[in-house]
Short mmCIF file of C-alpha atoms in Angstrom, two decimals:
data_model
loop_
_atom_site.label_atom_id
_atom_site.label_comp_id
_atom_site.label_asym_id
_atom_site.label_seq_id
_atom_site.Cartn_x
_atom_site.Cartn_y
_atom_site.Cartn_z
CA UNK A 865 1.12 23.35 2.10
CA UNK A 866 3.85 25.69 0.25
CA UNK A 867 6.10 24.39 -2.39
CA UNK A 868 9.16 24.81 -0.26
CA UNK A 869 13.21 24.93 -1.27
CA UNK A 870 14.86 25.60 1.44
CA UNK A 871 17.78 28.15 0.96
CA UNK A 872 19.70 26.20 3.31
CA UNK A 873 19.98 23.21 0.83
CA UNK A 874 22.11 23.14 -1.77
CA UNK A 875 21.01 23.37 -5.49
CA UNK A 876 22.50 20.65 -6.75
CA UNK A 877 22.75 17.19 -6.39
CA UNK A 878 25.93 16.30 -8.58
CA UNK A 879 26.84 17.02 -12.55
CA UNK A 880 24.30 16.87 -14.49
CA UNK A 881 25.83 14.19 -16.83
CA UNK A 882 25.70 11.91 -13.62
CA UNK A 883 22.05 12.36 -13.21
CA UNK A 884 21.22 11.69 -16.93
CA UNK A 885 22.34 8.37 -16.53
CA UNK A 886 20.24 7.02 -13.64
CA UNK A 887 17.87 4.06 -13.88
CA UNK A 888 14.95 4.06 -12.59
CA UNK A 889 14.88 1.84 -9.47
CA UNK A 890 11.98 -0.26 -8.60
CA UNK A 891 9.93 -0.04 -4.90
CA UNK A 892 10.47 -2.45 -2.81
CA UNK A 893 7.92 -5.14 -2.48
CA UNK A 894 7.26 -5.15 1.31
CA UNK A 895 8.79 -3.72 4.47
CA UNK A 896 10.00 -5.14 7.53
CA UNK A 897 9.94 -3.88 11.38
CA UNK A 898 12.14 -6.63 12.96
CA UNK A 899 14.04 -3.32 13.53
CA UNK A 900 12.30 -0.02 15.24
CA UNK A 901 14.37 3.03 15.01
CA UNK A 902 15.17 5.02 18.80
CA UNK A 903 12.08 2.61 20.01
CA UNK A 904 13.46 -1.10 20.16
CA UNK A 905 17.04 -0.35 20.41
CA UNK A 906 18.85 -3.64 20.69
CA UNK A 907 21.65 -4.20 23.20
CA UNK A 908 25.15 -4.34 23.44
CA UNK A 909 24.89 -8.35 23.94
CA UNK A 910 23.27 -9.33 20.61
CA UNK A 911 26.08 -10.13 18.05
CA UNK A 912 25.97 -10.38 14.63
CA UNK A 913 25.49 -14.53 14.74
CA UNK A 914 22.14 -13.44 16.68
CA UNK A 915 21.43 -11.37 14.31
CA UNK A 916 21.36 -13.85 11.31
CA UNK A 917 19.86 -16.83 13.02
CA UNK A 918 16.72 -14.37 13.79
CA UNK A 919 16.35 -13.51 9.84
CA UNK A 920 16.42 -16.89 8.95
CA UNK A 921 13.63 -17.52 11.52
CA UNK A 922 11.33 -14.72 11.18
CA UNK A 923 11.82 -13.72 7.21
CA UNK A 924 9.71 -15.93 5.10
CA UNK A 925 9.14 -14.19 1.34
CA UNK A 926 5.68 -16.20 0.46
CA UNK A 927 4.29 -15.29 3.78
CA UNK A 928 2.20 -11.54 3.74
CA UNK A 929 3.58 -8.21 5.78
CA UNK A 930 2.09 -6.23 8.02
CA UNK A 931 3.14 -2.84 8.15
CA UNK A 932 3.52 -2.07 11.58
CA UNK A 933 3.32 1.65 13.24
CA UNK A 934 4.33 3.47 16.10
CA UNK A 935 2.00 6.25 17.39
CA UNK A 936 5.06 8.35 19.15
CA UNK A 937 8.80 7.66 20.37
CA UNK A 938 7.71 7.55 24.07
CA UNK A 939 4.42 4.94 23.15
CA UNK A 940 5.91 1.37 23.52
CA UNK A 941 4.23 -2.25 23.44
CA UNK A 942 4.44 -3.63 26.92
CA UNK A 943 6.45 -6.70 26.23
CA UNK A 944 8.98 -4.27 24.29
CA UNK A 945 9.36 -2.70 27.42
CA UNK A 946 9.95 -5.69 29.01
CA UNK A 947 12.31 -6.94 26.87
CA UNK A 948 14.65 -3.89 27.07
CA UNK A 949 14.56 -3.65 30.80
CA UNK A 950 15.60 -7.12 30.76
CA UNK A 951 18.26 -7.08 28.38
CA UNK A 952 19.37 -3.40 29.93
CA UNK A 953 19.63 -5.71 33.30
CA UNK A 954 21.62 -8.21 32.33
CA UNK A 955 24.05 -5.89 31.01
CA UNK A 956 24.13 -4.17 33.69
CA UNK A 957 25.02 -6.65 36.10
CA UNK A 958 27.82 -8.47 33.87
CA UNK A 959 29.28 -4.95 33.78
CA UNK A 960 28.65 -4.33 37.59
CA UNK A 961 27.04 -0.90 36.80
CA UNK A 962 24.45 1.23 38.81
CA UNK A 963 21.03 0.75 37.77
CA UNK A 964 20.51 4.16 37.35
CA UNK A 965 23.06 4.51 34.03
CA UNK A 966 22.76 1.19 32.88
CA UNK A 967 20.14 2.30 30.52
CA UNK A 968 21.68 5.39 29.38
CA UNK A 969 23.13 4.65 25.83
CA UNK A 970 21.79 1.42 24.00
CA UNK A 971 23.37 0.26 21.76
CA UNK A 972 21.69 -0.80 18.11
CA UNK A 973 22.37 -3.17 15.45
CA UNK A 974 22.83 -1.04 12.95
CA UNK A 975 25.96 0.52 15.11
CA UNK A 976 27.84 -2.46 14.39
CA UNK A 977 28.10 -2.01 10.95
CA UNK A 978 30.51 -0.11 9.02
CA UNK A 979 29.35 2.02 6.53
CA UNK A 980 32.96 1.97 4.33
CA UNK A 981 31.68 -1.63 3.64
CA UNK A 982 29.12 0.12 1.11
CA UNK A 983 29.94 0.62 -2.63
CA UNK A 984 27.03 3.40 -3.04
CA UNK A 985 27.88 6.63 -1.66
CA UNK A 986 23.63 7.07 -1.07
CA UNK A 987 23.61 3.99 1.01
CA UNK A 988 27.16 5.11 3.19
CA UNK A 989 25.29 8.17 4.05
CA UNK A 990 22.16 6.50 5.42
CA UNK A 991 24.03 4.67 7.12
CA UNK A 992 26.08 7.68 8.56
CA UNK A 993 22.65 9.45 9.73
CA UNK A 994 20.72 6.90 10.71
CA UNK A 995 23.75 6.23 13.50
CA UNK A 996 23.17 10.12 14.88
CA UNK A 997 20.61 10.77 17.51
CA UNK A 998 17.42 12.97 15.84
CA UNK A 999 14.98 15.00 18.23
CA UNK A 1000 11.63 16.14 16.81
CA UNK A 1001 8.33 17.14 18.32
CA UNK A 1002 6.05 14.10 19.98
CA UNK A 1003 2.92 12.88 18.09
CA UNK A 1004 -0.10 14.92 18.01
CA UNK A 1005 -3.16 12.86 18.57
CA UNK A 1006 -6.68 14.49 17.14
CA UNK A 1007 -10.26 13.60 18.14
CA UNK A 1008 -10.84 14.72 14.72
CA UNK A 1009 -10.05 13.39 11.32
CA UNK A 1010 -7.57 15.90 10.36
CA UNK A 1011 -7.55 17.06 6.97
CA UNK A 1012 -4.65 19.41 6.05
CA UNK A 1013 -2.24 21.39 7.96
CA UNK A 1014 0.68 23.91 7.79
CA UNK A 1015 3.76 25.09 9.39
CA UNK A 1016 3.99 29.00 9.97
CA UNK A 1017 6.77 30.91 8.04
CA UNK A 1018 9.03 31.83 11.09
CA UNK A 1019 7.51 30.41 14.54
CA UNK A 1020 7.14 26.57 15.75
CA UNK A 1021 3.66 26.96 15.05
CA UNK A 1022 1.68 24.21 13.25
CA UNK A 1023 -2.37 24.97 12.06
CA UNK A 1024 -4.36 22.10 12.05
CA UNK A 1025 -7.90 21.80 9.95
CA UNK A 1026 -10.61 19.03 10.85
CA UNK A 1027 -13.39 17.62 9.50
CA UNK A 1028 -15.43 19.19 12.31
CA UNK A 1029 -14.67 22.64 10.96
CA UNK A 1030 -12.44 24.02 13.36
CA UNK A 1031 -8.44 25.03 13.01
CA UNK A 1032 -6.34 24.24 16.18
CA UNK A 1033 -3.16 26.08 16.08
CA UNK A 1034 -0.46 24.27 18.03
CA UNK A 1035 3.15 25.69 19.43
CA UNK A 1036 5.40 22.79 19.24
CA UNK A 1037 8.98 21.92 20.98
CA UNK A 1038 10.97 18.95 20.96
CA UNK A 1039 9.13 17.87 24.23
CA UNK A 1040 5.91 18.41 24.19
CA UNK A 1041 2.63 20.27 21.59
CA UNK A 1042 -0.18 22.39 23.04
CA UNK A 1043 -2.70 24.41 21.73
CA UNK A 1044 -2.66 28.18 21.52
CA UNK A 1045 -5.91 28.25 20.25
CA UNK A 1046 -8.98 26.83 18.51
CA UNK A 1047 -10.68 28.59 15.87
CA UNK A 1048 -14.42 27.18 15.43
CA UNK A 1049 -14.88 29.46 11.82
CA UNK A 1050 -16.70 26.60 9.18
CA UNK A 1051 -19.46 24.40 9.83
CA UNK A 1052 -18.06 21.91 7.37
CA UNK A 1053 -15.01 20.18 7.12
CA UNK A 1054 -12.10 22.17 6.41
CA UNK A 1055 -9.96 21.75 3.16
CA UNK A 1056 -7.18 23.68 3.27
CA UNK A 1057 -5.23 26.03 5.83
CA UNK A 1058 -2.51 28.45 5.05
CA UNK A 1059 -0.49 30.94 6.55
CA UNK A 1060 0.09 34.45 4.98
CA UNK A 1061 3.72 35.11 4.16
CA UNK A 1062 4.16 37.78 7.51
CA UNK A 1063 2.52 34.62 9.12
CA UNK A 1064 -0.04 36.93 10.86
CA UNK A 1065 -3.23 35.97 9.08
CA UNK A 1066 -4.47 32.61 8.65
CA UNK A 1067 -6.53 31.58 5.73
CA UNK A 1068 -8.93 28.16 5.86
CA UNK A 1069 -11.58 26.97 3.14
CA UNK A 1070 -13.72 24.62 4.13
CA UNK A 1071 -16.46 22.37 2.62
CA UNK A 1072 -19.39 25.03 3.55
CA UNK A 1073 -18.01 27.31 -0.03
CA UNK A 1074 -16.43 29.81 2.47
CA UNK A 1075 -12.88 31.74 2.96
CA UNK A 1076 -12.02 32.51 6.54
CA UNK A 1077 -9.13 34.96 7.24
CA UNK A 1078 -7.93 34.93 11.04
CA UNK A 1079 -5.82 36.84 12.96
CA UNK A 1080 -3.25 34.57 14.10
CA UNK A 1081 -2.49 36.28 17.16
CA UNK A 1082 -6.38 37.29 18.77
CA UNK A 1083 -8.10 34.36 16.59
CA UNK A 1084 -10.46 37.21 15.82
CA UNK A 1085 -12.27 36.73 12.21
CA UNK A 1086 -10.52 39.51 10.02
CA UNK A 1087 -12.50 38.44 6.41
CA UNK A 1088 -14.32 36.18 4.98
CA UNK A 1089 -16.58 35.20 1.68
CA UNK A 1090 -19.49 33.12 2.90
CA UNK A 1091 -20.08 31.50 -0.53
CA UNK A 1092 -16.93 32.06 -2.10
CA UNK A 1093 -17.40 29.18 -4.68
CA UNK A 1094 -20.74 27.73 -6.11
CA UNK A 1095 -19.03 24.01 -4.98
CA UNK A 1096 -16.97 23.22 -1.97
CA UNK A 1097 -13.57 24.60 -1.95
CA UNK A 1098 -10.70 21.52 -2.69
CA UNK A 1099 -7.32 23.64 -2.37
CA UNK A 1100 -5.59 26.48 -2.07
CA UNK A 1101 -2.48 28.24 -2.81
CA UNK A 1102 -1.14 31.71 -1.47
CA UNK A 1103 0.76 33.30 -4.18
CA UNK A 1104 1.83 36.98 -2.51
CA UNK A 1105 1.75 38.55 0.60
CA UNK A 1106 -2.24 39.80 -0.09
CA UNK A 1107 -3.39 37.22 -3.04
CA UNK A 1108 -4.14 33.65 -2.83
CA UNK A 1109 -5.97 30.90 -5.22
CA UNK A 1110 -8.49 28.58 -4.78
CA UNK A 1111 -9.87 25.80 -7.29
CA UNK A 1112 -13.17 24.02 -6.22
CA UNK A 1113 -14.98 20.41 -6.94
CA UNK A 1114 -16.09 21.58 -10.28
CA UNK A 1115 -12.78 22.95 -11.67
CA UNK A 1116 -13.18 26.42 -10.91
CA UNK A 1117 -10.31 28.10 -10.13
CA UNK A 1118 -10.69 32.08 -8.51
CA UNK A 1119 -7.86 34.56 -7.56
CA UNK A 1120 -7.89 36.56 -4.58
CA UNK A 1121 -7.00 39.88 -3.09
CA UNK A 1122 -7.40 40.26 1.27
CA UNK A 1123 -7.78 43.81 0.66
CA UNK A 1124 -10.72 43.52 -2.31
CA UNK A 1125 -14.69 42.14 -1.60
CA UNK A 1126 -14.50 40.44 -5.01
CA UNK A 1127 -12.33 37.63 -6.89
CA UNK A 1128 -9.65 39.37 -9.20
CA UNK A 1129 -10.57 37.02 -11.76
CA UNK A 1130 -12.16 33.33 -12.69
CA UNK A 1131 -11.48 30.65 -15.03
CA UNK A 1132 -13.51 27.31 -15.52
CA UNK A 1133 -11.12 25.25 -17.65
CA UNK A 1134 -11.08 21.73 -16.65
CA UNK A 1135 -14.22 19.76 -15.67
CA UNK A 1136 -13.16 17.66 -12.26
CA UNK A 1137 -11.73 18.80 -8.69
CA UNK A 1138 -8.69 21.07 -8.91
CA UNK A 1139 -6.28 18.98 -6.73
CA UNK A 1140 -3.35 21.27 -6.64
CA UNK A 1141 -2.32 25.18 -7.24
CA UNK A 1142 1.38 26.31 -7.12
CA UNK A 1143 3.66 28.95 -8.92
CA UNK A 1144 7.03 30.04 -8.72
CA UNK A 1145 9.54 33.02 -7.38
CA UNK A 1146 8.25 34.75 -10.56
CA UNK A 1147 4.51 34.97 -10.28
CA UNK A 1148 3.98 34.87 -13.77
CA UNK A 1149 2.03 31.13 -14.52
CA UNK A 1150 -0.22 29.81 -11.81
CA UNK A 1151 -0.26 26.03 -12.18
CA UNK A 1152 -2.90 23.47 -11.52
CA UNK A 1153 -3.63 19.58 -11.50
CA UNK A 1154 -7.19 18.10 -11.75
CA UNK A 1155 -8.88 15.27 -11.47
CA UNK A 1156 -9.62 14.74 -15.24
CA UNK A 1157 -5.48 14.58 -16.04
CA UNK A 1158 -4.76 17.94 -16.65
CA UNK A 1159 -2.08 20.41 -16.33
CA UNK A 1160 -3.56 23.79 -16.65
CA UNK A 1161 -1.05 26.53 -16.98
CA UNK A 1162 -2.84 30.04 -16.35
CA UNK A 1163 -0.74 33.68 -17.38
CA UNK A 1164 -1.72 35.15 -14.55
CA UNK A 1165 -1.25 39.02 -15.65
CA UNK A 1166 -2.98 38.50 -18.78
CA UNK A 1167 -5.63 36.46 -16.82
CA UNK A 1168 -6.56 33.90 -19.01
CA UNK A 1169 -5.66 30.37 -19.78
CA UNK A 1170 -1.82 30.03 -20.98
CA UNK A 1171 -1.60 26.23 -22.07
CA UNK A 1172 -3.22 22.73 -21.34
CA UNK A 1173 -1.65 19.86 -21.52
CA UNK A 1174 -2.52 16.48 -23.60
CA UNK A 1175 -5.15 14.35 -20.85
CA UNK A 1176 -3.25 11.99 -18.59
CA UNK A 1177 -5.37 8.63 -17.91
CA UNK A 1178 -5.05 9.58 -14.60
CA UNK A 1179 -6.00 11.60 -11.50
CA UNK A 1180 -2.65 14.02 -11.54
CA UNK A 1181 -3.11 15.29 -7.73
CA UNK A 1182 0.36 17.04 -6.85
CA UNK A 1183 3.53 18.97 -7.99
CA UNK A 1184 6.69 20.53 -7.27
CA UNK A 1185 9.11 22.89 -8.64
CA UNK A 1186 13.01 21.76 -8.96
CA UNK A 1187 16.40 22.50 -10.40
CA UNK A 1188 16.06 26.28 -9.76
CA UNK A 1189 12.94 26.48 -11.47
CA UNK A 1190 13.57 24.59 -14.35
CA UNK A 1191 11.74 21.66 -13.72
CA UNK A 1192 8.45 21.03 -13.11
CA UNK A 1193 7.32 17.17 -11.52
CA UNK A 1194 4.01 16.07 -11.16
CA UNK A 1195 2.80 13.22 -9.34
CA UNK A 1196 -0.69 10.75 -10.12
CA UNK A 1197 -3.27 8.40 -8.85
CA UNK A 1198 -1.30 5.44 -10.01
CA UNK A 1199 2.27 6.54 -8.16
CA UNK A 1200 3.60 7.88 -11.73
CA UNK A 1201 5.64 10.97 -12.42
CA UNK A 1202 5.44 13.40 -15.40
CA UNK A 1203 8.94 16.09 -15.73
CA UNK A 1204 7.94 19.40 -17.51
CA UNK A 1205 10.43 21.65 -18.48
CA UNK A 1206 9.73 25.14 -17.32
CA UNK A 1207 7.36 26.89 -20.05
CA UNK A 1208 6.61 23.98 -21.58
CA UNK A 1209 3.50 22.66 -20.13
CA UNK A 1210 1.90 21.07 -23.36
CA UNK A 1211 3.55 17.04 -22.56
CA UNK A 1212 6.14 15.33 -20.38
CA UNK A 1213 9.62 15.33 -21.48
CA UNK A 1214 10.90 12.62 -19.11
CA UNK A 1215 8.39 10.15 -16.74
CA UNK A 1216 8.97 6.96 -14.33
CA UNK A 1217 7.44 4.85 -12.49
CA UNK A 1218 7.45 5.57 -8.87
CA UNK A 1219 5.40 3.12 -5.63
CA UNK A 1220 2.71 1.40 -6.92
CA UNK A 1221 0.45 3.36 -4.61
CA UNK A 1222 -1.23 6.26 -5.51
CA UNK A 1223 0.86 9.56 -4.99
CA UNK A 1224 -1.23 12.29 -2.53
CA UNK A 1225 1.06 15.11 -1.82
CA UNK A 1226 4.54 16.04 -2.82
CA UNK A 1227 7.08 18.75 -0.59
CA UNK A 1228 10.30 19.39 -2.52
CA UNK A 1229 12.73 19.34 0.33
CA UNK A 1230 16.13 20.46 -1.98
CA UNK A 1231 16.38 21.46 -5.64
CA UNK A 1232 16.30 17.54 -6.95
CA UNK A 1233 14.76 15.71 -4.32
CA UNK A 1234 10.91 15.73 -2.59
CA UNK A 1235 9.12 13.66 -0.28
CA UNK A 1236 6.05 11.75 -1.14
CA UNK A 1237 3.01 10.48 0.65
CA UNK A 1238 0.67 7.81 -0.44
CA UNK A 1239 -2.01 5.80 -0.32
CA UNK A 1240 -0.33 2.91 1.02
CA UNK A 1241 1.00 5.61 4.28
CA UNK A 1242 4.35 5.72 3.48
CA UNK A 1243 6.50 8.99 3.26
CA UNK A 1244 9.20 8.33 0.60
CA UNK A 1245 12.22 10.36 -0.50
CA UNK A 1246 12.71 10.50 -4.17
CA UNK A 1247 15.15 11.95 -6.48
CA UNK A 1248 12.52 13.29 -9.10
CA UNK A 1249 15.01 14.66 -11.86
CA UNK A 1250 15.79 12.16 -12.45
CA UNK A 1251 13.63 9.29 -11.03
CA UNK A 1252 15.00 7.31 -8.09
CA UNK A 1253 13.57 6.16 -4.83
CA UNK A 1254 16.00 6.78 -2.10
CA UNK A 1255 14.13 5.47 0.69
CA UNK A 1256 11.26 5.82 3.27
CA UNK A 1257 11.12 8.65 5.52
CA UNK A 1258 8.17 7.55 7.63
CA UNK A 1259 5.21 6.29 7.76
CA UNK A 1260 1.22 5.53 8.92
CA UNK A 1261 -1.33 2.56 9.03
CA UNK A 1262 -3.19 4.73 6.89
CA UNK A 1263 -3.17 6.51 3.85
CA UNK A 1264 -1.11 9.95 3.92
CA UNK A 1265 -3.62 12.75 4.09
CA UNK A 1266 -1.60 16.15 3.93
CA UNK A 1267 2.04 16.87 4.47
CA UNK A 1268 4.59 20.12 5.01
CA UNK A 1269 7.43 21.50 5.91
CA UNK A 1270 8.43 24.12 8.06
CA UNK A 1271 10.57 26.78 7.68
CA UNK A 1272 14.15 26.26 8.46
CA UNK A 1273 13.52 22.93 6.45
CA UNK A 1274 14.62 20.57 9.28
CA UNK A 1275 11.11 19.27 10.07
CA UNK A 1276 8.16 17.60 7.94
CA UNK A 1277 4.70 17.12 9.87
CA UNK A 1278 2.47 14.71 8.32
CA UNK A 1279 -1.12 13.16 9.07
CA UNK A 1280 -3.47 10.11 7.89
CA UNK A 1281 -6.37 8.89 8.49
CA UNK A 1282 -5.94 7.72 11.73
CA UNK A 1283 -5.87 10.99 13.64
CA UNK A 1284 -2.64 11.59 14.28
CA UNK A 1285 -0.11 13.94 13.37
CA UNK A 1286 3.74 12.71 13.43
CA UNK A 1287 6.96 14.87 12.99
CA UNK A 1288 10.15 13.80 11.05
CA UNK A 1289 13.47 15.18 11.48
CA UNK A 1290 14.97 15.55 8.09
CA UNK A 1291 17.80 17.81 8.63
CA UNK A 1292 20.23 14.89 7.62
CA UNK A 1293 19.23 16.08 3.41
CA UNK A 1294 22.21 18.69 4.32
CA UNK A 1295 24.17 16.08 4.11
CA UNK A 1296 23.48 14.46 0.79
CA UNK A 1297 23.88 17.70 -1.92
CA UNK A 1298 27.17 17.10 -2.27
CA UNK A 1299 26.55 13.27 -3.09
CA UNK A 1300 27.12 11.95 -6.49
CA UNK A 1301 24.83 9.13 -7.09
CA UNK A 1302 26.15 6.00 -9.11
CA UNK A 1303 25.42 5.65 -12.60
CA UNK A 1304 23.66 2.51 -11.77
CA UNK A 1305 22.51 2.50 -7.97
CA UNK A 1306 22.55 -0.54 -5.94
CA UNK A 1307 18.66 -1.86 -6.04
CA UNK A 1308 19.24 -2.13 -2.22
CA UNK A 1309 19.80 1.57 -2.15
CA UNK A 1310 15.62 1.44 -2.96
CA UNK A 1311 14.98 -0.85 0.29
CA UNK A 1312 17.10 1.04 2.71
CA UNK A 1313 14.56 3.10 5.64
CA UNK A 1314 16.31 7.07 5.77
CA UNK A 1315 17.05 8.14 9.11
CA UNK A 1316 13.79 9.80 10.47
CA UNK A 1317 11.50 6.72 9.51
CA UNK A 1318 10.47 4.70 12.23
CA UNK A 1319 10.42 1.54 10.56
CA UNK A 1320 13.58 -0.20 9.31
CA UNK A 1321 13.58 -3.44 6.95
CA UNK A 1322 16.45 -4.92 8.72
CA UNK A 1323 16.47 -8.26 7.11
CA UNK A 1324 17.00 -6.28 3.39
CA UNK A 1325 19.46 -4.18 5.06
CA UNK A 1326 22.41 -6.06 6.84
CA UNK A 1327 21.36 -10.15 4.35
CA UNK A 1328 24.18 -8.70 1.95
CA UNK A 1329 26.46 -7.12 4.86
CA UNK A 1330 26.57 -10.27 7.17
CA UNK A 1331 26.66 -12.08 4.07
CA UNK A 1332 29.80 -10.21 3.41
CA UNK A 1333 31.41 -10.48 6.74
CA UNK A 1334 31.09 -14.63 6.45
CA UNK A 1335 32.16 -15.12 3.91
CA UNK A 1336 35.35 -13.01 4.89
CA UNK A 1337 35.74 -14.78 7.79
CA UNK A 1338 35.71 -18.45 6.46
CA UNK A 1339 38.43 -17.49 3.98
#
């Protein structure tokens, strides 16, 4: 996966005296699917009284959640359907309309509500986006465990590695996925797949020790190093157009050239699987996370180690560069999150507490805000500098596996252990850089589903409105 800023996106998020102010919010305790975003869209007929009556009867706080999923927008429970066609039909015949537009535009709760009613400008805006129709590709479902995946630089191309070995490269629209090709290159499971920068090549390590580089266009094998490493390969990061680096089970970390036989250079200095590898625009420090809790910062033209920092009690297993380079975040095994300031690698200057599941994977999405996926499946957007979460952009029944982003950073493909692959429109980010978050956010602000999530807490999210609205009324 690239650490991605999109040039489209704003760099800032508001002053900077506004952000230093924040409080870190705390994650909400459970979620709620009384409320399916574009999948159980409720009808015109249910009013607000309806709406009230069925939290009281459904919402119980001692009683344990289930956190329900969705495998695709078209994929619908049989007595959903049912339900809808039912509710579409008695519309339709109050309103004496054909049956062949009475279905046309449902109408949801949440369109009912006015988002002026909200103090927080984060919360008005969710509110704004989540009312707008979003198209993304359908669900991509794998016979294969998949285990990472990546978005090519300039085409709607997505590469796929399994556990079987193989790469799939899928061309994706709006309405449907297929494959372009399958490349069968490892006999192990694969564990990590990148595009070059010209998006011509593609580059997948794999549990066997070996590089592969294919030619995107013929599949044809263009490289490779059968035993590239002396232990299976556990990431990789491209760094130009012709070098990339890859850190192994046993903390090895090599750097490579497509057009050299032989590693540039190697460096052994942690003891535990290198979990991540990025840099920045200036190529000058190559960073990685390991297992054992360290940051190891590596000068990459003098070739040797740079700084480590002090051990973290922790797995640290992801990062991302923000505020034009200034900041770097890094995320753990226990869902915390370590600031660096650029240069200064030794210790933290700033950490919070983020979910209280482990944090896999991290894609900075504008210069202050990433999204997150876990071990608990859930894809969260979080304001890392500083610390807030703004609310869940998706999620699986299982634990997040890989995610990325593509190009025109609109889209964000994700997978989990359950063999499917699932798109989320996140184009609505535009949007926010010109917010200016509140000194001290509303807590509900932490509960509140973002626009391309699937599942909405809708109990959390309209107790306090309807609460409002009675009280309004019986004065």
């Amino acid at each position: 996966m690239r650490n991605f800023n999109s040039p489209k996106f704003g760099h800032s998020m508001g002053d900077d005296s506004d952000d230093d102010e924040f409080d870190s919010g705390t994650e909400p305790e459970f979620l709620m699917e009384p409320y399916v975003l574009e999948e159980f869209p409720i009808m015109e007929e249910i009013e607000g009284d309806e709406v009230e009556e069925d939290e009281g009867s459904d919402y119980n706080p001692n009683e344990e959640i289930v956190i329900g999923t969705s495998s695709s927008d078209e994929d619908d429970s049989d007595d959903s359907d049912s339900d809808k066609d039912d509710e579409a039909g008695n519309a339709g015949g109050t309103e004496g309309e054909d049956s062949s537009t009475k279905n046309s535009v449902p109408k949801r709760v949440i369109d009912d509500y006015d988002e002026e009613m909200e103090e927080d400008e984060v919360i008005k805006a969710i509110i704004t986006e989540i009312k707008k129709p979003r198209s993304k590709p359908p669900d991509i479902k794998t016979e294969d465990f998949v285990t990472d995946l990546c978005f090519h630089p300039d085409q709607d191309i997505l590469a796929v590695g399994t556990t079987t070995g193989d790469v799939i490269v899928y061309k994706f629209t709006n309405d449907e996925c297929t494959i372009m090709n399958t490349h069968e290159t490892h006999t192990k499971s694969v564990r990590d797949v990148e595009f070059n920068p010209d998006g011509d090549v593609l580059i997948s390590t794999a549990r066997d020790r070996s590089i592969m580089v294919t030619d995107v266009e013929t599949g044809k094998l263009k490289r490779f190093w059968d035993d590239a490493h002396d232990e299976p390969v556990y990431t990789m990061s491209m760094i130009t157009e012709h070098t990339f680096a890859t850190g192994d089970d046993d903390g090895v970390l090599k750097l490579w050239d497509l057009r050299q036989k032989e590693p540039i250079f190697k460096l052994k200095e942690v003891e535990d699987f290198i979990s991540c590898i990025i840099t920045n625009e200036q190529k000058k420090y190559l960073l990685m996370t390991s297992g054992d809790g360290y940051l190891t910062t590596i000068n990459i033209p003098q070739r040797k180690m740079y700084v480590q920092s002090e051990p973290y009690e922790e797995e640290l297993t992801c990062m991302g560069v923000f505020r034009k380079d200034s900041k770097l975040v890094v995320g753990s095994s226990k869902g915390n999150f370590y600031t660096f300031n650029w240069g200064q690698f030794g210790y933290h200057c700033d950490a919070f507490i983020g979910p209280k599941a482990g944090v896999n994977k991290m894609v900075p999405i504008t210069e202050r805000i990433a999204v997150t996926g876990g071990e608990d499946g859930i894809l969260r957007a979080m304001h890392l500098v500083p610390g807030r979460v703004l609310g869940v952009v998706g999620q699986h029944s299982l634990a997040v596996e890989t995610i990325d982003i593509n190009s025109t950073g609109e889209l964000i493909a994700s997978s989990s252990h359950d063999n499917d692959i699932r798109f989320w429109n996140i184009k609505y980010f535009e949007e926010f850089d010109d917010i200016k978050y509140n000194s001290k956010p509303d807590k509900k602000a932490m509960t509140h589903n973002l626009p391309s999530s699937k599942q909405t807490n809708a109990a959390d999210f309209f107790s306090g409105l309807a609460g409002d609205q009675s009280g309004t009324e019986g004065d």
